[in-house]
Amino acid sequence: MFPKKGVRFDFWSFVSLLSLVVFGLFLIIPVGQMVVYAFQNADGGFTVENFIKFFSRPYYVRSMTNSIVVVLSATLLVIAIGVPLAYITSTFQIKGRRLMDILIIISMLSPPFLGAYSWILMLGRNGAITTFLRDSMGIRIPSIYGFGGILLVFVLKLYPYIYMYTKGALKKVDASLGEAAESLGYHGIRKVLNVSLPLVMPTILAGATIVFLRAFADYGTPRLIGEGYNTLPVIIYQEWVSETGTNAYFASAVALIMMVIAALVFLAQKWISSRRSTTMSMLNPPKPKQLRGLPNVLAHVYVYLIVLLSTLPQIYIIIISFRNTKGLMWADGYGFGNYVTTFTRSLSSIINTFQYAIIAILIIVVLGTLFAYLTVRKKNLVSRFLDVFIMFPYVIPGTIFGLILLMTFNRPPLILSGTAAIIIVSYVIRRMPYTVRSSAAILRQISPSIDEASASLGYGAMSTFFNVTMPVMAAGILSGAILSWITIINELSSTLMLYTGKTQTMTVTIFQEISRGGYGTAAALSTILTVTMIVSLLLFFKLTNSEDIDL
Amino acid sequence: MAVSINIQNVKKQYDDNVVIRDLSAHIQSGELFTLLGPSGCGKTTLLRMIAGFNSIEAGTISFDDRVINNIPVYQRNFGMVFQNYAIFPNMTVYRNIEYGLKNKKLSKQEIAQRVEAIMETVQIAPYKDRYPEKLSGGQQQRVALARAIVVQPQVLLMDEPLSNLDAKLRLEMREAIRQIQKDVGITTVYVTHDQEEALAISDRIAVMNRGDIQQIDEPEHIYQRPYNTFVADFIGHSNHFAGEVRGVEGSLTHIVLENGHPIAMPGLMPLKQGDRVQVFVRPEEFTFASKEQGMEGKVLVKLFLGRYINYRIDFGGPQAAEVTVDATTVDRIHDAGDSVYLTVNTRRANVFHPDTGVTLVEGVVSNVP
């Protein structure tokens, strides 16, 4: 920006430096620490025995194959359910489509372990449906625990990703393409398979990758409903907090293995989609058609059934949150007892959640937009590094990120373990990439000349950014912030590694209550969480004036 | 208030790609100076070097005697109108115009007065509370202009300001810009690729090609006495005839065109018999004549345009020539296939060196420092 050959230290140099410090300190050093630990023994010497131990014991190898099998199965099932759903709602008129979309988004954004918990309440050993069927009809349903349960929860929690991605892509397929295909003799299912599907394939792949990484990283679900069907995140957590003393070295090795798998999947998807991306002209946007007769009924049944199944856990939790309890047992009748208990005993975790989330969001918004500006408008070495850094958190599961933060900051020079700061740091680093990406997308649509106009009128780099650039981006930043907010208040896996009694959040309290059988309080807290989320979502729709969420 | 701009031996390169090698120009205080050239010629690059959005790799740019190379953009004291206007979408018309003034130490009252006054000048006052999305292109253009000049900058920079407007608005706005620029008396650098716009609006024009200035002059000189063949071709249309000098007689140089037609050109530099030249004749520099005087041609196409008639005429050369006549002065309209006889207006036609492309007309200079 400045006509001097040397580097002039201006506002953006400062921001570049800040980005290096933030990501260096809280991402590069912890990841480096983990890699070093993975190759160390307790005496600090170099070793590969951690990996030998992992690959030589069936117990550990099993956890890896378990992870991959259940996650792959979930991903395939999710595609099988989500793609037709997206096709139906974007091609045909479905009554209540708007409500369906909101319900799907809610079930997508709520934490998976709550789904696991609710399905246990319904179909578990003493679940409501299980007991009802057994006692009144003598029917014994198969166990929900293990592979089947994890799969059920994953599929119903994650199909919305494929649905949203695919629907977004189908909306951008010019209707003339379908008409052209029909004029050439392709119709019905052949038209879909030959024209629409190939065009949205890269998008489906991108969605599938997100699903894979989400499921792969999830700790809460396999921990609650897996019952012995161990997956990698469960192993890492167990190794870290094992009763025989923590084993940071072995846990690091497992974490590294997990990250390598995630990174390979991520890179494979990037590679494939970079080779297959197509661009289309959009002159003739597709319009949903009205179906008649049986096909119309079937389409509606399909959509309603899936939405109902995925919303059921949420609804059930809300209902039972009002059921009276006595100690850990359910009692007859309904009331506000659980809420009273929750507010008297767990008020601090509610306050903590809101406090941490608000602080994290403020930091994310300010840093995220500044960094987005760097990556879009200031092409230099730092911004290229930044492009790479912001990919990292996509492949680092929460459990691992919590673990490596803890390993790095539990000793001098910087001790953060046990503080609220370390939880906020983990939220900021894990969520900021999404804000950087969405802000960068907005920035690319804003002409750089408005910044130049401001500079020509006598405003320096920083005042230009805060007077002009950021206000113009405001709507986009806000909608991104609301989404980040929702994911932060629902965050469990990294917080579970980082919390102490004083810094407990709602999700941690819910998880603990579930673990010790305090289902009433868990349900009440979950309901508070769900209501907060719905209110935030409605705010999002109101502010952005849109019907959809861009992922 | 207005300053002169002195550009001395400046250089611009992106990595290994040299866009401007060594360019100099002097822009006088208060004039409207246009950088005109095809896309990619470096005109916008040069403008952005003056603004400070582009770095200067060598040489200096000064406002009067003050070298501005190292002065950051926000301290250069210029106003700029952008191709896409760059109106702040989050501010009303009033706020947009006020923005630059708020940064100066001025009383609220003075700010209000100056904003109101400039809104009157550019005729945007009725829209002062509107947001940019509710304005037409011409109105946005007026806001951009008001915002740039309300801060009373030393220099006004305009980057293709009319290229996003429709033809009718373009004519209206270019008159408005010219009027306001004269009233305010501000030194203005104006970038365009539209030669007609440049001719209409400028005090002086610098025609650029491939990072070099070809010629700097007033519009009528640029059009009538182009310094080289690039300028002659870029501004307006010229018909090319190869020719050979047959002899010199006083101030007249006798040239025979490729089709055998002899012309006597006044005011050329000293040439010898046998010298090869290129003669450029604009479409309006032909006159219909008798069979004895004129050179013979065949009408290929006739286009009747109301005030003018355009002909494409084959004179036997490699390319058909374009001829324009004023419809009100002709007795008869020729049709395709007709044989016609035309003479060249030798006081207007230009002669160039066939290899260097530089003019052979006495007294025509490029004015490039």
Short mmCIF file of N, CA and C in Angstrom, two decimals, chain A residues 1-5 8 447-461 463-464 467-468 471-472, chain B residues 48 52-53 55 57 69-74 76 78 82 84 86-91 99-100 102-103 147 151:
data_model
loop_
_atom_site.label_atom_id
_atom_site.label_comp_id
_atom_site.label_asym_id
_atom_site.label_seq_id
_atom_site.Cartn_x
_atom_site.Cartn_y
_atom_site.Cartn_z
N MET A 1 0.83 -1.20 0.00
CA MET A 1 0.00 0.00 0.00
C MET A 1 0.86 1.25 0.00
N PHE A 2 2.06 1.14 0.54
CA PHE A 2 2.89 2.32 0.64
C PHE A 2 4.07 2.27 -0.31
N PRO A 3 4.35 3.40 -0.90
CA PRO A 3 5.33 3.45 -1.98
C PRO A 3 6.76 3.46 -1.47
N LYS A 4 7.12 2.47 -0.74
CA LYS A 4 8.49 2.44 -0.29
C LYS A 4 9.01 1.03 -0.50
N LYS A 5 10.27 0.93 -0.84
CA LYS A 5 10.78 -0.40 -1.15
C LYS A 5 10.89 -1.25 0.11
N ARG A 8 7.48 -1.04 5.57
CA ARG A 8 7.07 0.00 6.49
C ARG A 8 6.18 -0.65 7.55
N SER A 447 -15.52 -4.53 -3.40
CA SER A 447 -14.44 -3.96 -4.21
C SER A 447 -13.40 -3.31 -3.31
N PRO A 448 -12.11 -3.60 -3.57
CA PRO A 448 -11.05 -2.97 -2.76
C PRO A 448 -11.07 -1.45 -2.90
N SER A 449 -11.74 -0.93 -3.92
CA SER A 449 -11.67 0.52 -4.12
C SER A 449 -12.37 1.29 -3.01
N ILE A 450 -13.28 0.65 -2.24
CA ILE A 450 -13.86 1.43 -1.14
C ILE A 450 -12.81 1.69 -0.06
N ASP A 451 -11.88 0.75 0.11
CA ASP A 451 -10.78 1.00 1.05
C ASP A 451 -9.90 2.12 0.52
N GLU A 452 -9.65 2.06 -0.79
CA GLU A 452 -8.80 3.08 -1.39
C GLU A 452 -9.46 4.45 -1.32
N ALA A 453 -10.78 4.47 -1.51
CA ALA A 453 -11.50 5.74 -1.42
C ALA A 453 -11.31 6.33 -0.03
N SER A 454 -11.42 5.48 0.99
CA SER A 454 -11.25 5.96 2.36
C SER A 454 -9.83 6.48 2.59
N ALA A 455 -8.85 5.75 2.06
CA ALA A 455 -7.46 6.20 2.22
C ALA A 455 -7.24 7.54 1.53
N SER A 456 -7.86 7.68 0.34
CA SER A 456 -7.68 8.93 -0.40
C SER A 456 -8.31 10.10 0.35
N LEU A 457 -9.26 9.81 1.22
CA LEU A 457 -9.90 10.88 1.98
C LEU A 457 -9.20 11.12 3.31
N GLY A 458 -8.03 10.56 3.47
CA GLY A 458 -7.20 10.91 4.61
C GLY A 458 -7.25 9.92 5.77
N TYR A 459 -7.86 8.75 5.58
CA TYR A 459 -7.94 7.79 6.67
C TYR A 459 -6.81 6.76 6.57
N GLY A 460 -6.17 6.48 7.68
CA GLY A 460 -5.10 5.49 7.71
C GLY A 460 -5.65 4.08 7.63
N ALA A 461 -4.76 3.08 7.61
CA ALA A 461 -5.16 1.69 7.41
C ALA A 461 -6.14 1.22 8.48
N SER A 463 -8.06 3.04 10.71
CA SER A 463 -9.36 3.71 10.76
C SER A 463 -10.18 3.37 9.53
N THR A 464 -9.53 3.12 8.39
CA THR A 464 -10.27 2.67 7.21
C THR A 464 -10.95 1.34 7.50
N ASN A 467 -13.81 1.93 10.07
CA ASN A 467 -14.86 2.85 9.63
C ASN A 467 -15.63 2.32 8.42
N VAL A 468 -14.92 1.65 7.53
CA VAL A 468 -15.54 1.28 6.26
C VAL A 468 -15.62 -0.24 6.07
N PRO A 471 -17.73 -2.33 8.84
CA PRO A 471 -19.18 -2.09 8.77
C PRO A 471 -19.82 -2.68 7.51
N VAL A 472 -19.11 -2.62 6.38
CA VAL A 472 -19.69 -3.17 5.16
C VAL A 472 -19.83 -4.69 5.26
N ARG B 48 -2.61 5.20 -10.38
CA ARG B 48 -2.53 4.63 -9.03
C ARG B 48 -1.16 4.86 -8.39
N GLY B 52 -0.80 6.62 -4.92
CA GLY B 52 -0.06 5.94 -3.86
C GLY B 52 -0.55 4.52 -3.63
N PHE B 53 -1.51 4.03 -4.44
CA PHE B 53 -1.95 2.65 -4.29
C PHE B 53 -0.93 1.71 -4.91
N SER B 55 3.22 1.19 -5.77
CA SER B 55 4.54 1.69 -5.41
C SER B 55 5.25 2.22 -6.66
N GLU B 57 8.85 2.22 -8.47
CA GLU B 57 10.12 1.49 -8.38
C GLU B 57 11.33 2.38 -8.65
N ASN B 69 6.69 10.41 -3.30
CA ASN B 69 6.97 8.97 -3.33
C ASN B 69 6.75 8.27 -1.99
N ASN B 70 7.26 8.89 -0.91
CA ASN B 70 7.21 8.22 0.38
C ASN B 70 6.10 8.70 1.29
N ILE B 71 5.23 9.53 0.75
CA ILE B 71 4.11 9.99 1.57
C ILE B 71 2.99 8.96 1.47
N PRO B 72 2.51 8.44 2.61
CA PRO B 72 1.44 7.45 2.54
C PRO B 72 0.17 8.03 1.92
N VAL B 73 -0.63 7.13 1.34
CA VAL B 73 -1.84 7.53 0.62
C VAL B 73 -2.65 8.57 1.39
N TYR B 74 -2.88 8.28 2.68
CA TYR B 74 -3.82 9.09 3.42
C TYR B 74 -3.29 10.48 3.75
N ARG B 76 -1.64 12.26 1.20
CA ARG B 76 -1.26 12.87 -0.07
C ARG B 76 -2.16 14.02 -0.48
N PHE B 78 -5.32 14.10 -2.06
CA PHE B 78 -5.94 14.06 -3.39
C PHE B 78 -7.34 13.49 -3.23
N PHE B 82 -13.56 6.58 -8.54
CA PHE B 82 -13.21 5.24 -9.01
C PHE B 82 -14.14 4.78 -10.11
N ASN B 84 -15.78 2.06 -10.33
CA ASN B 84 -17.04 1.54 -9.80
C ASN B 84 -17.60 2.47 -8.72
N ALA B 86 -17.10 3.28 -5.86
CA ALA B 86 -16.64 2.98 -4.50
C ALA B 86 -17.35 3.84 -3.47
N ILE B 87 -18.66 4.00 -3.65
CA ILE B 87 -19.46 4.69 -2.62
C ILE B 87 -19.58 3.72 -1.45
N PHE B 88 -19.41 4.21 -0.23
CA PHE B 88 -19.52 3.34 0.94
C PHE B 88 -20.98 2.89 1.07
N PRO B 89 -21.25 1.58 0.93
CA PRO B 89 -22.64 1.13 0.89
C PRO B 89 -23.34 1.25 2.24
N ASN B 90 -22.54 1.38 3.31
CA ASN B 90 -23.14 1.44 4.65
C ASN B 90 -23.46 2.87 5.08
N MET B 91 -23.26 3.85 4.19
CA MET B 91 -23.50 5.24 4.57
C MET B 91 -24.46 5.89 3.58
N TYR B 99 -17.73 12.14 4.99
CA TYR B 99 -16.70 11.26 5.55
C TYR B 99 -15.30 11.87 5.56
N GLY B 100 -14.87 12.42 4.43
CA GLY B 100 -13.53 12.97 4.35
C GLY B 100 -13.35 14.22 5.21
N LYS B 102 -14.93 14.83 8.05
CA LYS B 102 -14.94 14.50 9.48
C LYS B 102 -13.54 14.21 10.00
N ASN B 103 -12.66 13.87 9.07
CA ASN B 103 -11.30 13.53 9.44
C ASN B 103 -10.43 14.78 9.62
N ARG B 147 -17.84 13.65 -3.08
CA ARG B 147 -17.04 13.16 -1.98
C ARG B 147 -15.55 13.44 -2.21
N VAL B 151 -13.36 17.79 0.02
CA VAL B 151 -12.25 17.98 0.94
C VAL B 151 -11.23 18.99 0.39
#
